[in-house]
Amino acid sequence: MQKTLFRRVRTTVDRVGLLANLRADFAASLVVFLIAVPLSVGIAVASGVPVELGLVTGIVGGLLTGLLPGSSMQVSGPAAGLTVLVYEAVREYGLRALGVLVLTAGLLQVAMGLLKLGRWFRAISVAVVQGMLAGIGIVLIAGQLYALADADAPAGALEKLGGLVTLLTDTLASADSLAALAVGVGTVAVLVLWPRWQWGARFVPAPLAAVALAMTAVGLLRLPVDRVRVRGLFDAIQPPWSGDFARLTEFGVLGTVLAFALIASAETLFSAAAVDRLHDGPRTDYNKELIAQGAGNTVCGVLGALPMTAVIVRSSANVHAGARTKASRVLHGVWLLVFATLLPWALELVPVAALAGVLVHAGWKLLPGRELGPLWRDHRGEVAVLVTTTVAIVVTNLFEGVLVGLLLAIVKAAWETSHVHIETTTTRDGRVRARVLGNANFLRLPRLLDELDALYRDGDRSGDRVGRGAERGMESGVELDLTGLRHMDRAVHTALSGWAERHGSLRDGDGNGDGEATGRVVAV
């Protein structure tokens, strides 16, 4: 009887938990869908391919990659970090070759996951991840400020930032641009204020409310603003032919495939590290996530669509919207498929400026805020890594910027772990014993040699140690003792050995000067 009652109670609890998860995932999927539409469209336009191909990649990222194991909160879609490479590849090899490039890169990713290479991306500095998020946020906001005014954005991040003054003057001189700006700014205002209305926020997500209000205002006031444009989804799909695979024999094509695979993998797994720090749920299995991304890119290649990665903007929005399981990312793919195929006219009612407002708000959330002050007071080196990564991403691109940040983080870690100091004692016969303690690598070598040179000069001037002691027949000099070092790299060993040979006093027991150097390395 008790067992039966316990099973009934447990079943009821499970059902309640399932319904609560489904409700949260349903709301989160709508938020991610609203962010996925402008991202997919914008990346497709920037890559020089039809808009529909970006939507196809988003659909595959939701329905296929979203179902596969790896990360539970990460959402996949068109790869922003590959925009320039895709544009150049399409211009060089043609749109039909895109499917072959993406398909082959996907198979390479699957192979990398099976070889368990994904785990090497787990060792990522927190400062690098924060810098990556800030860099993406700045680039995203800079690009979407143009969309707020229905203007065309320049290609590069620096060009976007440099053209903001011109954008402002052009917007103030155009009534249509001002109307679009009003819609975008109004959308951002709703996103900020809507959560304060607890009853409304409980039933309707802020992005959905903001876009719905923007659509209503544009429709009632008949504002002359741009709207999302979607043509036939299936007509844009161009699967590669068998003859297209012959392009893989070209050296340039193979290099592009390798670049696609490595950059897409790095962007995905860097994003996974960032997303794992945003929630308390299951951690990402890096190897399985790499396989899932490879499978998604393989299917995208078969369909002739854009390459995909995990997108930090969608993923962070998914977490912040309260998603609990992978159902949210799968449902976002369902909404993309339904609206792009059955209800394209519904998407065409959405103002581009409203979607730009949603993205500006999402990008703002990626920027570090209150945590910068305490971080500067306690860990200024971390702030340096964060800022350098952010600037590098803005100046170059996501992949190269993260590499710069990782390199700086490694140098910083090597510097902080190479604590080394010298303890000196003077023996009765006037000899100075210099004992080096700690961890010594090439980063600390200049300071270490300066201290030893100063020690030798002081001893020579004192008349009690190196120089004058020898004149009085005393066995004086500098004895370098390295037994206290826990680690010493080859550069330090070579330099200290050379220093001992140059500064040691040579004498034997009879004072003939042909004995062992007292400046010798005692132990290595």
Coordinates of C-alpha atoms in Angstrom, one line a residue:
M1 CA 0.0 0.0 0.0
Q2 CA 2.8 2.4 1.0
K3 CA 4.8 1.5 -2.2
T4 CA 1.8 2.2 -4.4
L5 CA 1.1 5.5 -2.7
F6 CA 4.8 6.4 -3.1
R7 CA 4.8 5.6 -6.8
R8 CA 1.7 7.7 -7.3
V9 CA 3.2 10.7 -5.6
R10 CA 6.4 10.3 -7.5
T11 CA 4.5 10.1 -10.8
T12 CA 2.6 13.2 -9.9
V13 CA 5.8 15.1 -9.0
D14 CA 7.4 13.9 -12.3
R15 CA 4.5 15.2 -14.3
V16 CA 4.5 18.5 -12.6
G17 CA 8.2 18.9 -13.1
L18 CA 7.8 17.9 -16.8
L19 CA 5.0 20.4 -17.3
A20 CA 7.1 23.1 -15.6
N21 CA 10.1 22.3 -17.8
L22 CA 8.0 22.3 -20.9
R23 CA 6.5 25.7 -20.1
A24 CA 9.9 27.2 -19.4
D25 CA 11.4 25.7 -22.6
F26 CA 8.4 26.8 -24.7
A27 CA 8.8 30.4 -23.6
A28 CA 12.6 30.3 -24.1
S29 CA 12.2 28.8 -27.6
L30 CA 10.1 31.8 -28.7
V31 CA 12.8 34.2 -27.4
V32 CA 15.6 32.3 -29.2
F33 CA 13.4 32.1 -32.3
L34 CA 13.0 35.9 -32.4
I35 CA 16.8 36.3 -32.0
A36 CA 17.6 33.5 -34.6
V37 CA 15.6 35.2 -37.4
P38 CA 17.6 38.4 -37.7
L39 CA 20.9 36.6 -37.0
S40 CA 20.3 34.0 -39.7
V41 CA 19.1 36.6 -42.2
G42 CA 22.0 39.0 -41.3
I43 CA 24.7 36.4 -41.5
A44 CA 23.4 35.1 -44.9
V45 CA 23.4 38.6 -46.3
A46 CA 26.9 39.3 -45.0
S47 CA 28.1 36.0 -46.5
G48 CA 26.8 36.8 -49.9
V49 CA 24.2 34.0 -50.1
P50 CA 20.4 33.9 -50.3
V51 CA 18.6 34.7 -47.0
E52 CA 16.9 31.3 -47.0
L53 CA 20.1 29.4 -46.7
G54 CA 20.7 31.1 -43.3
L55 CA 17.3 30.0 -42.2
V56 CA 18.0 26.4 -43.4
T57 CA 21.1 26.3 -41.2
G58 CA 19.2 27.6 -38.2
I59 CA 16.5 24.9 -38.8
V60 CA 19.1 22.1 -39.0
G61 CA 20.8 23.5 -35.9
G62 CA 17.6 23.2 -34.0
L63 CA 16.0 20.0 -35.2
L64 CA 19.2 17.9 -35.7
T65 CA 22.0 19.3 -33.6
G66 CA 19.5 20.3 -30.9
L67 CA 18.5 16.7 -30.4
L68 CA 22.1 15.2 -30.3
P69 CA 24.0 14.9 -27.0
G70 CA 26.8 17.3 -26.1
S71 CA 25.5 20.6 -24.6
S72 CA 21.9 21.0 -23.2
M73 CA 21.7 24.8 -23.4
Q74 CA 23.8 25.7 -26.4
V75 CA 21.9 26.7 -29.6
S76 CA 23.4 26.3 -33.1
G77 CA 22.9 28.4 -36.2
P78 CA 24.9 30.1 -39.0
A79 CA 28.5 30.8 -38.1
A80 CA 29.2 34.5 -37.6
G81 CA 32.9 33.8 -37.3
L82 CA 33.0 32.3 -40.8
T83 CA 31.2 35.1 -42.6
V84 CA 34.3 36.5 -44.3
L85 CA 35.6 33.1 -45.2
V86 CA 32.2 32.0 -46.6
Y87 CA 31.9 35.3 -48.6
E88 CA 35.4 34.7 -50.1
A89 CA 34.7 31.0 -50.8
V90 CA 31.5 31.8 -52.6
R91 CA 33.2 34.5 -54.7
E92 CA 36.1 32.3 -55.5
Y93 CA 34.5 28.9 -56.1
G94 CA 30.8 29.7 -56.7
L95 CA 27.7 29.0 -54.6
R96 CA 27.4 25.4 -55.7
A97 CA 30.8 24.6 -54.2
L98 CA 29.6 25.8 -50.7
G99 CA 27.8 22.5 -50.1
V100 CA 30.9 20.5 -50.7
L101 CA 33.0 22.7 -48.4
V102 CA 30.5 22.6 -45.6
L103 CA 29.9 18.8 -45.9
T104 CA 33.5 17.9 -45.9
A105 CA 34.2 20.2 -42.9
G106 CA 31.4 18.5 -41.0
L107 CA 32.8 15.1 -41.6
L108 CA 36.2 16.4 -40.4
Q109 CA 34.5 17.7 -37.2
V110 CA 32.9 14.3 -36.6
A111 CA 36.3 12.7 -37.0
M112 CA 37.9 15.1 -34.5
G113 CA 35.1 14.3 -32.0
L114 CA 35.6 10.6 -32.4
L115 CA 39.3 11.1 -31.8
K116 CA 38.4 13.0 -28.5
L117 CA 40.1 16.2 -29.5
G118 CA 37.3 18.3 -28.1
R119 CA 38.5 18.0 -24.5
W120 CA 41.5 20.2 -25.3
F121 CA 39.2 23.2 -25.4
R122 CA 38.3 22.7 -21.7
A123 CA 41.3 24.6 -20.4
I124 CA 40.0 28.2 -21.2
S125 CA 40.7 31.2 -19.1
V126 CA 37.6 32.9 -17.6
A127 CA 39.0 36.3 -18.6
V128 CA 39.3 35.1 -22.3
V129 CA 35.7 33.9 -22.2
Q130 CA 34.4 37.2 -20.8
G131 CA 36.5 39.1 -23.3
M132 CA 35.0 36.9 -26.1
L133 CA 31.5 37.7 -24.9
A134 CA 32.3 41.4 -24.7
G135 CA 33.9 41.5 -28.2
I136 CA 30.9 39.7 -29.7
G137 CA 28.6 42.1 -27.9
I138 CA 30.3 45.2 -29.2
V139 CA 30.4 43.9 -32.8
L140 CA 26.8 42.8 -32.6
I141 CA 25.6 46.2 -31.3
A142 CA 27.7 48.1 -33.8
G143 CA 26.2 46.2 -36.7
Q144 CA 22.6 46.4 -35.4
L145 CA 22.7 50.1 -34.8
Y146 CA 22.6 50.4 -38.6
A147 CA 19.6 48.1 -38.8
L148 CA 17.8 50.2 -36.3
A149 CA 17.8 53.0 -38.9
D150 CA 17.1 50.7 -41.9
A151 CA 20.7 51.4 -43.1
D152 CA 23.2 49.1 -44.7
A153 CA 26.1 48.3 -42.3
P154 CA 29.7 48.2 -43.5
A155 CA 31.5 44.9 -43.7
G156 CA 34.1 45.1 -40.9
A157 CA 33.7 45.8 -37.2
L158 CA 36.1 48.8 -37.3
E159 CA 34.2 50.2 -40.3
K160 CA 30.9 49.8 -38.4
L161 CA 32.3 51.7 -35.4
G162 CA 33.9 54.3 -37.6
G163 CA 30.7 55.0 -39.6
L164 CA 28.5 55.7 -36.6
V165 CA 28.9 59.4 -36.8
T166 CA 27.9 59.4 -40.5
L167 CA 25.0 57.0 -39.6
L168 CA 23.7 59.5 -37.0
T169 CA 23.8 62.5 -39.4
D170 CA 22.1 60.5 -42.2
T171 CA 19.4 59.3 -39.9
L172 CA 18.6 62.8 -38.6
A173 CA 18.2 63.9 -42.2
S174 CA 15.8 61.2 -43.2
A175 CA 12.1 60.9 -42.0
D176 CA 12.0 57.2 -42.9
S177 CA 15.2 56.4 -40.9
L178 CA 13.8 58.3 -37.9
A179 CA 10.6 56.2 -38.1
A180 CA 12.7 53.0 -38.1
L181 CA 14.9 54.3 -35.3
A182 CA 11.8 55.1 -33.2
V183 CA 10.5 51.5 -33.7
G184 CA 13.9 50.0 -32.7
V185 CA 14.4 52.3 -29.7
G186 CA 10.8 51.6 -28.6
T187 CA 11.5 47.8 -28.8
V188 CA 14.6 48.2 -26.6
A189 CA 12.5 50.2 -24.1
V190 CA 9.9 47.5 -23.9
L191 CA 12.6 44.9 -23.4
V192 CA 14.0 46.8 -20.4
L193 CA 10.6 47.8 -18.8
W194 CA 8.5 44.6 -19.5
P195 CA 10.2 42.4 -16.9
R196 CA 9.2 44.9 -14.2
W197 CA 5.5 44.1 -14.9
Q198 CA 5.6 40.7 -13.1
W199 CA 2.1 39.5 -14.2
G200 CA 2.8 40.2 -17.9
A201 CA 6.3 38.9 -17.8
R202 CA 5.0 35.6 -16.3
F203 CA 2.9 34.8 -19.3
V204 CA 4.6 36.6 -22.2
P205 CA 8.4 36.8 -22.8
A206 CA 9.8 40.3 -23.1
P207 CA 11.2 39.9 -26.7
L208 CA 7.8 38.5 -27.9
A209 CA 5.9 41.3 -26.3
A210 CA 8.4 43.9 -27.8
V211 CA 8.2 42.5 -31.3
A212 CA 4.4 42.1 -31.2
L213 CA 4.0 45.7 -30.0
A214 CA 6.3 46.9 -32.7
M215 CA 4.4 45.0 -35.4
T216 CA 1.1 46.5 -34.1
A217 CA 2.5 50.1 -34.1
V218 CA 4.0 49.8 -37.6
G219 CA 0.7 48.3 -38.9
L220 CA -1.6 50.9 -37.3
L221 CA 0.6 53.9 -38.1
R222 CA 1.6 52.5 -41.5
L223 CA 5.2 53.5 -40.9
P224 CA 7.6 53.2 -43.9
V225 CA 10.1 50.8 -42.4
D226 CA 11.8 47.7 -43.8
R227 CA 10.4 44.3 -43.0
V228 CA 11.9 40.8 -43.1
R229 CA 11.8 39.3 -46.6
V230 CA 11.5 35.5 -47.1
R231 CA 11.1 33.8 -50.5
G232 CA 10.7 30.1 -51.2
L233 CA 12.7 28.1 -48.7
F234 CA 13.0 24.9 -50.7
D235 CA 13.8 26.7 -53.9
A236 CA 17.0 28.1 -52.3
I237 CA 18.3 24.6 -51.4
Q238 CA 21.1 23.5 -53.8
P239 CA 22.5 20.1 -53.0
P240 CA 26.0 19.5 -54.4
W241 CA 26.4 17.3 -57.4
S242 CA 28.9 14.5 -57.7
G243 CA 31.0 16.6 -60.0
D244 CA 31.3 19.3 -57.4
F245 CA 33.4 17.0 -55.2
A246 CA 36.2 17.1 -57.8
R247 CA 37.0 20.5 -56.4
L248 CA 38.4 18.8 -53.3
T249 CA 41.5 18.0 -55.3
E250 CA 42.4 21.8 -55.4
F251 CA 44.8 23.0 -52.7
G252 CA 42.8 26.2 -52.0
V253 CA 39.6 24.2 -51.5
L254 CA 41.2 21.9 -49.0
G255 CA 42.6 24.9 -47.1
T256 CA 39.2 26.4 -47.0
V257 CA 37.7 23.1 -45.7
L258 CA 40.3 22.9 -42.9
A259 CA 39.7 26.6 -42.0
F260 CA 35.9 25.9 -41.8
A261 CA 36.4 22.9 -39.6
L262 CA 38.9 24.4 -37.2
I263 CA 37.2 27.8 -36.8
A264 CA 33.7 26.3 -36.5
S265 CA 35.0 23.9 -33.8
A266 CA 36.9 26.5 -31.9
E267 CA 33.9 29.0 -32.0
T268 CA 31.6 26.2 -30.8
L269 CA 33.7 25.0 -27.9
F270 CA 34.7 28.4 -26.8
S271 CA 31.0 29.2 -26.7
A272 CA 30.3 26.0 -24.8
A273 CA 32.8 27.1 -22.1
A274 CA 31.0 30.4 -21.8
V275 CA 27.5 28.9 -21.7
D276 CA 28.5 26.4 -19.0
R277 CA 29.4 29.4 -16.8
L278 CA 25.9 30.9 -17.3
H279 CA 23.9 28.0 -15.8
D280 CA 24.0 25.3 -13.2
G281 CA 22.8 22.4 -15.3
P282 CA 24.8 19.5 -16.9
R283 CA 28.2 20.5 -18.2
T284 CA 29.0 20.1 -21.9
D285 CA 30.6 16.9 -23.2
Y286 CA 33.1 18.6 -25.6
N287 CA 33.7 15.5 -27.8
K288 CA 30.0 14.7 -28.2
E289 CA 29.3 18.4 -28.9
L290 CA 32.0 18.4 -31.6
I291 CA 30.3 15.3 -33.2
A292 CA 26.9 16.9 -33.0
Q293 CA 28.2 20.1 -34.7
G294 CA 29.9 17.9 -37.4
A295 CA 26.7 16.0 -38.0
G296 CA 24.8 19.3 -38.4
N297 CA 27.4 20.7 -40.8
T298 CA 27.3 17.5 -42.8
V299 CA 23.5 17.9 -43.3
C300 CA 23.9 21.6 -44.0
G301 CA 26.4 20.7 -46.7
V302 CA 24.0 18.2 -48.3
L303 CA 21.4 21.0 -48.4
G304 CA 23.9 23.5 -49.8
A305 CA 23.4 25.8 -46.8
L306 CA 25.7 27.9 -44.6
P307 CA 28.1 26.3 -42.1
M308 CA 26.9 26.3 -38.5
T309 CA 28.4 26.7 -35.1
A310 CA 27.1 27.1 -31.6
V311 CA 26.0 30.8 -31.4
I312 CA 26.7 32.5 -28.1
V313 CA 24.0 35.2 -28.6
R314 CA 21.3 32.6 -29.1
S315 CA 22.7 30.4 -26.3
S316 CA 23.0 33.1 -23.7
A317 CA 19.5 34.3 -24.6
N318 CA 18.3 30.7 -24.2
V319 CA 19.8 30.5 -20.7
H320 CA 18.6 34.0 -19.6
A321 CA 15.0 33.2 -20.9
G322 CA 14.9 30.3 -18.4
A323 CA 15.4 27.2 -20.6
R324 CA 15.8 24.0 -18.6
T325 CA 16.3 21.2 -21.2
K326 CA 17.3 20.9 -24.8
A327 CA 13.6 21.0 -25.8
S328 CA 13.9 24.8 -26.1
R329 CA 16.5 24.7 -28.9
V330 CA 14.6 22.0 -30.7
L331 CA 11.4 24.0 -30.5
H332 CA 13.2 27.1 -31.9
G333 CA 14.1 25.0 -34.9
V334 CA 10.4 24.0 -35.3
W335 CA 9.3 27.7 -35.2
L336 CA 11.9 28.6 -37.9
L337 CA 10.6 25.7 -40.1
V338 CA 6.9 26.5 -39.6
F339 CA 7.2 30.2 -40.2
A340 CA 9.7 29.9 -43.1
T341 CA 7.7 27.3 -45.0
L342 CA 4.0 27.7 -44.0
L343 CA 3.8 31.3 -42.7
P344 CA 6.4 33.3 -44.6
W345 CA 4.0 36.2 -44.7
A346 CA 4.0 36.3 -40.9
L347 CA 7.7 36.8 -40.8
E348 CA 7.3 39.5 -43.5
L349 CA 5.2 41.5 -41.0
V350 CA 8.1 41.8 -38.6
P351 CA 10.0 45.2 -38.8
V352 CA 13.7 44.8 -39.2
A353 CA 14.3 47.6 -36.7
A354 CA 12.4 45.7 -34.1
L355 CA 14.5 42.6 -34.5
A356 CA 17.6 44.9 -34.4
G357 CA 16.4 46.2 -31.1
V358 CA 16.2 42.7 -29.7
L359 CA 19.8 42.0 -30.8
V360 CA 21.1 45.3 -29.4
H361 CA 19.5 44.3 -26.1
A362 CA 21.0 40.8 -26.3
G363 CA 24.5 42.2 -27.2
W364 CA 24.3 44.7 -24.2
K365 CA 23.8 41.7 -21.9
L366 CA 27.1 40.2 -23.1
L367 CA 29.2 43.2 -21.9
P368 CA 30.8 43.0 -18.5
G369 CA 29.3 45.5 -16.1
R370 CA 29.4 45.6 -12.3
E371 CA 32.0 42.8 -12.1
L372 CA 34.7 44.9 -13.7
G373 CA 35.2 47.1 -10.6
P374 CA 36.0 44.3 -8.2
L375 CA 38.0 42.5 -10.9
W376 CA 40.2 45.5 -11.4
R377 CA 40.8 45.9 -7.7
D378 CA 41.7 42.3 -7.1
H379 CA 43.0 40.9 -10.4
R380 CA 44.2 43.5 -12.8
G381 CA 46.0 40.9 -14.9
E382 CA 42.6 39.3 -15.6
V383 CA 41.2 42.7 -16.7
A384 CA 44.2 43.1 -19.1
V385 CA 43.4 39.7 -20.7
L386 CA 39.7 40.5 -20.9
V387 CA 40.3 43.9 -22.5
T388 CA 42.9 42.6 -24.9
T389 CA 40.7 39.8 -26.1
T390 CA 37.8 42.2 -26.6
V391 CA 39.9 44.6 -28.6
A392 CA 41.5 41.8 -30.7
I393 CA 38.1 40.4 -31.6
V394 CA 36.8 43.9 -32.7
V395 CA 40.0 44.6 -34.7
T396 CA 40.4 41.2 -36.3
N397 CA 37.7 38.5 -35.9
L398 CA 36.4 36.1 -33.3
F399 CA 38.8 33.2 -33.9
E400 CA 42.0 35.4 -34.1
G401 CA 40.9 37.5 -31.2
V402 CA 40.3 34.5 -28.9
L403 CA 43.8 33.2 -29.9
V404 CA 45.3 36.5 -28.9
G405 CA 43.5 36.3 -25.6
L406 CA 44.6 32.7 -25.0
L407 CA 48.2 33.6 -25.7
L408 CA 48.2 36.5 -23.3
A409 CA 46.5 34.3 -20.6
I410 CA 49.2 31.7 -21.0
V411 CA 52.0 34.3 -20.7
K412 CA 50.2 35.8 -17.6
A413 CA 49.9 32.3 -16.0
A414 CA 53.6 31.6 -16.7
W415 CA 54.6 34.9 -15.2
E416 CA 52.5 34.4 -12.1
T417 CA 53.7 30.8 -11.5
S418 CA 57.4 31.6 -12.0
H419 CA 58.0 32.9 -8.4
V420 CA 61.7 33.0 -7.9
H421 CA 64.0 34.7 -5.4
I422 CA 67.6 34.6 -4.2
E423 CA 68.7 34.0 -0.6
T424 CA 72.3 34.9 0.2
T425 CA 74.7 33.9 3.0
T426 CA 78.3 34.7 3.6
T427 CA 80.7 32.0 4.8
R428 CA 83.6 32.6 7.2
D429 CA 86.1 32.5 4.3
G430 CA 84.3 35.4 2.6
R431 CA 82.5 33.3 0.0
V432 CA 78.9 34.5 -0.9
R433 CA 76.5 31.6 -1.4
A434 CA 73.5 32.6 -3.6
R435 CA 70.7 30.1 -3.3
V436 CA 67.9 30.4 -6.0
L437 CA 64.4 29.3 -4.8
G438 CA 61.1 28.8 -6.6
N439 CA 60.2 28.3 -10.3
A440 CA 62.4 29.8 -12.9
N441 CA 61.5 30.3 -16.6
F442 CA 62.6 32.6 -19.3
L443 CA 60.1 35.3 -18.3
R444 CA 61.9 35.8 -15.0
L445 CA 65.4 35.5 -16.4
P446 CA 66.3 39.2 -17.0
R447 CA 65.4 40.1 -13.4
L448 CA 67.3 37.1 -12.0
L449 CA 70.5 37.9 -13.9
D450 CA 70.2 41.6 -12.8
E451 CA 70.0 40.5 -9.1
L452 CA 73.0 38.2 -9.5
D453 CA 75.1 40.9 -11.3
A454 CA 74.2 43.4 -8.5
L455 CA 75.2 40.8 -5.9
Y456 CA 78.6 40.3 -7.6
R457 CA 79.3 44.0 -7.9
D458 CA 78.4 44.6 -4.2
G459 CA 80.7 41.8 -3.2
D460 CA 83.5 43.3 -5.2
R461 CA 83.1 46.7 -3.7
S462 CA 82.8 45.5 -0.1
G463 CA 86.4 44.2 0.0
D464 CA 85.2 41.3 2.2
R465 CA 83.8 39.0 -0.5
V466 CA 84.9 38.4 -4.1
G467 CA 87.7 40.7 -5.2
R468 CA 89.5 41.8 -2.1
G469 CA 89.2 38.5 -0.3
A470 CA 91.3 36.8 -3.0
E471 CA 94.1 39.3 -2.5
R472 CA 94.3 38.4 1.2
G473 CA 94.5 34.7 0.2
M474 CA 91.0 33.9 1.2
E475 CA 88.9 31.5 -0.8
S476 CA 86.2 34.0 -1.9
G477 CA 83.7 34.2 -4.7
V478 CA 80.1 33.6 -5.5
E479 CA 78.7 30.1 -5.2
L480 CA 75.4 29.6 -7.1
D481 CA 73.2 27.0 -5.6
L482 CA 70.2 25.8 -7.6
T483 CA 69.1 23.0 -5.4
G484 CA 66.1 25.1 -4.2
L485 CA 64.5 25.4 -7.7
R486 CA 61.4 23.3 -8.2
H487 CA 61.5 24.0 -12.0
M488 CA 64.0 25.5 -14.4
D489 CA 63.7 25.6 -18.1
R490 CA 66.6 25.3 -20.5
A491 CA 66.9 29.0 -21.1
V492 CA 67.5 29.6 -17.4
H493 CA 69.9 26.7 -17.1
T494 CA 72.0 27.9 -20.0
A495 CA 72.1 31.5 -18.8
L496 CA 73.0 30.7 -15.1
S497 CA 75.7 28.3 -16.2
G498 CA 77.2 31.0 -18.4
W499 CA 77.0 33.5 -15.5
A500 CA 78.8 31.2 -13.2
E501 CA 81.6 30.6 -15.7
R502 CA 82.0 34.4 -16.3
H503 CA 82.0 35.5 -12.7
G504 CA 83.6 32.6 -10.8
S505 CA 87.1 33.0 -9.1
L506 CA 89.5 30.3 -10.3
R507 CA 92.0 29.1 -7.7
D508 CA 93.3 25.8 -6.3
G509 CA 94.3 24.9 -2.8
D510 CA 97.8 26.4 -3.4
G511 CA 96.4 29.6 -4.8
N512 CA 97.8 28.9 -8.3
G513 CA 94.5 29.9 -10.0
D514 CA 94.0 26.6 -11.9
G515 CA 91.4 25.0 -9.7
E516 CA 87.6 24.8 -9.7
A517 CA 85.5 28.0 -10.2
T518 CA 84.0 29.1 -7.0
G519 CA 81.2 30.7 -9.1
R520 CA 80.2 27.2 -10.2
V521 CA 76.7 25.7 -10.4
V522 CA 76.6 23.4 -7.4
A523 CA 73.5 21.4 -8.4
V524 CA 71.1 21.3 -11.2

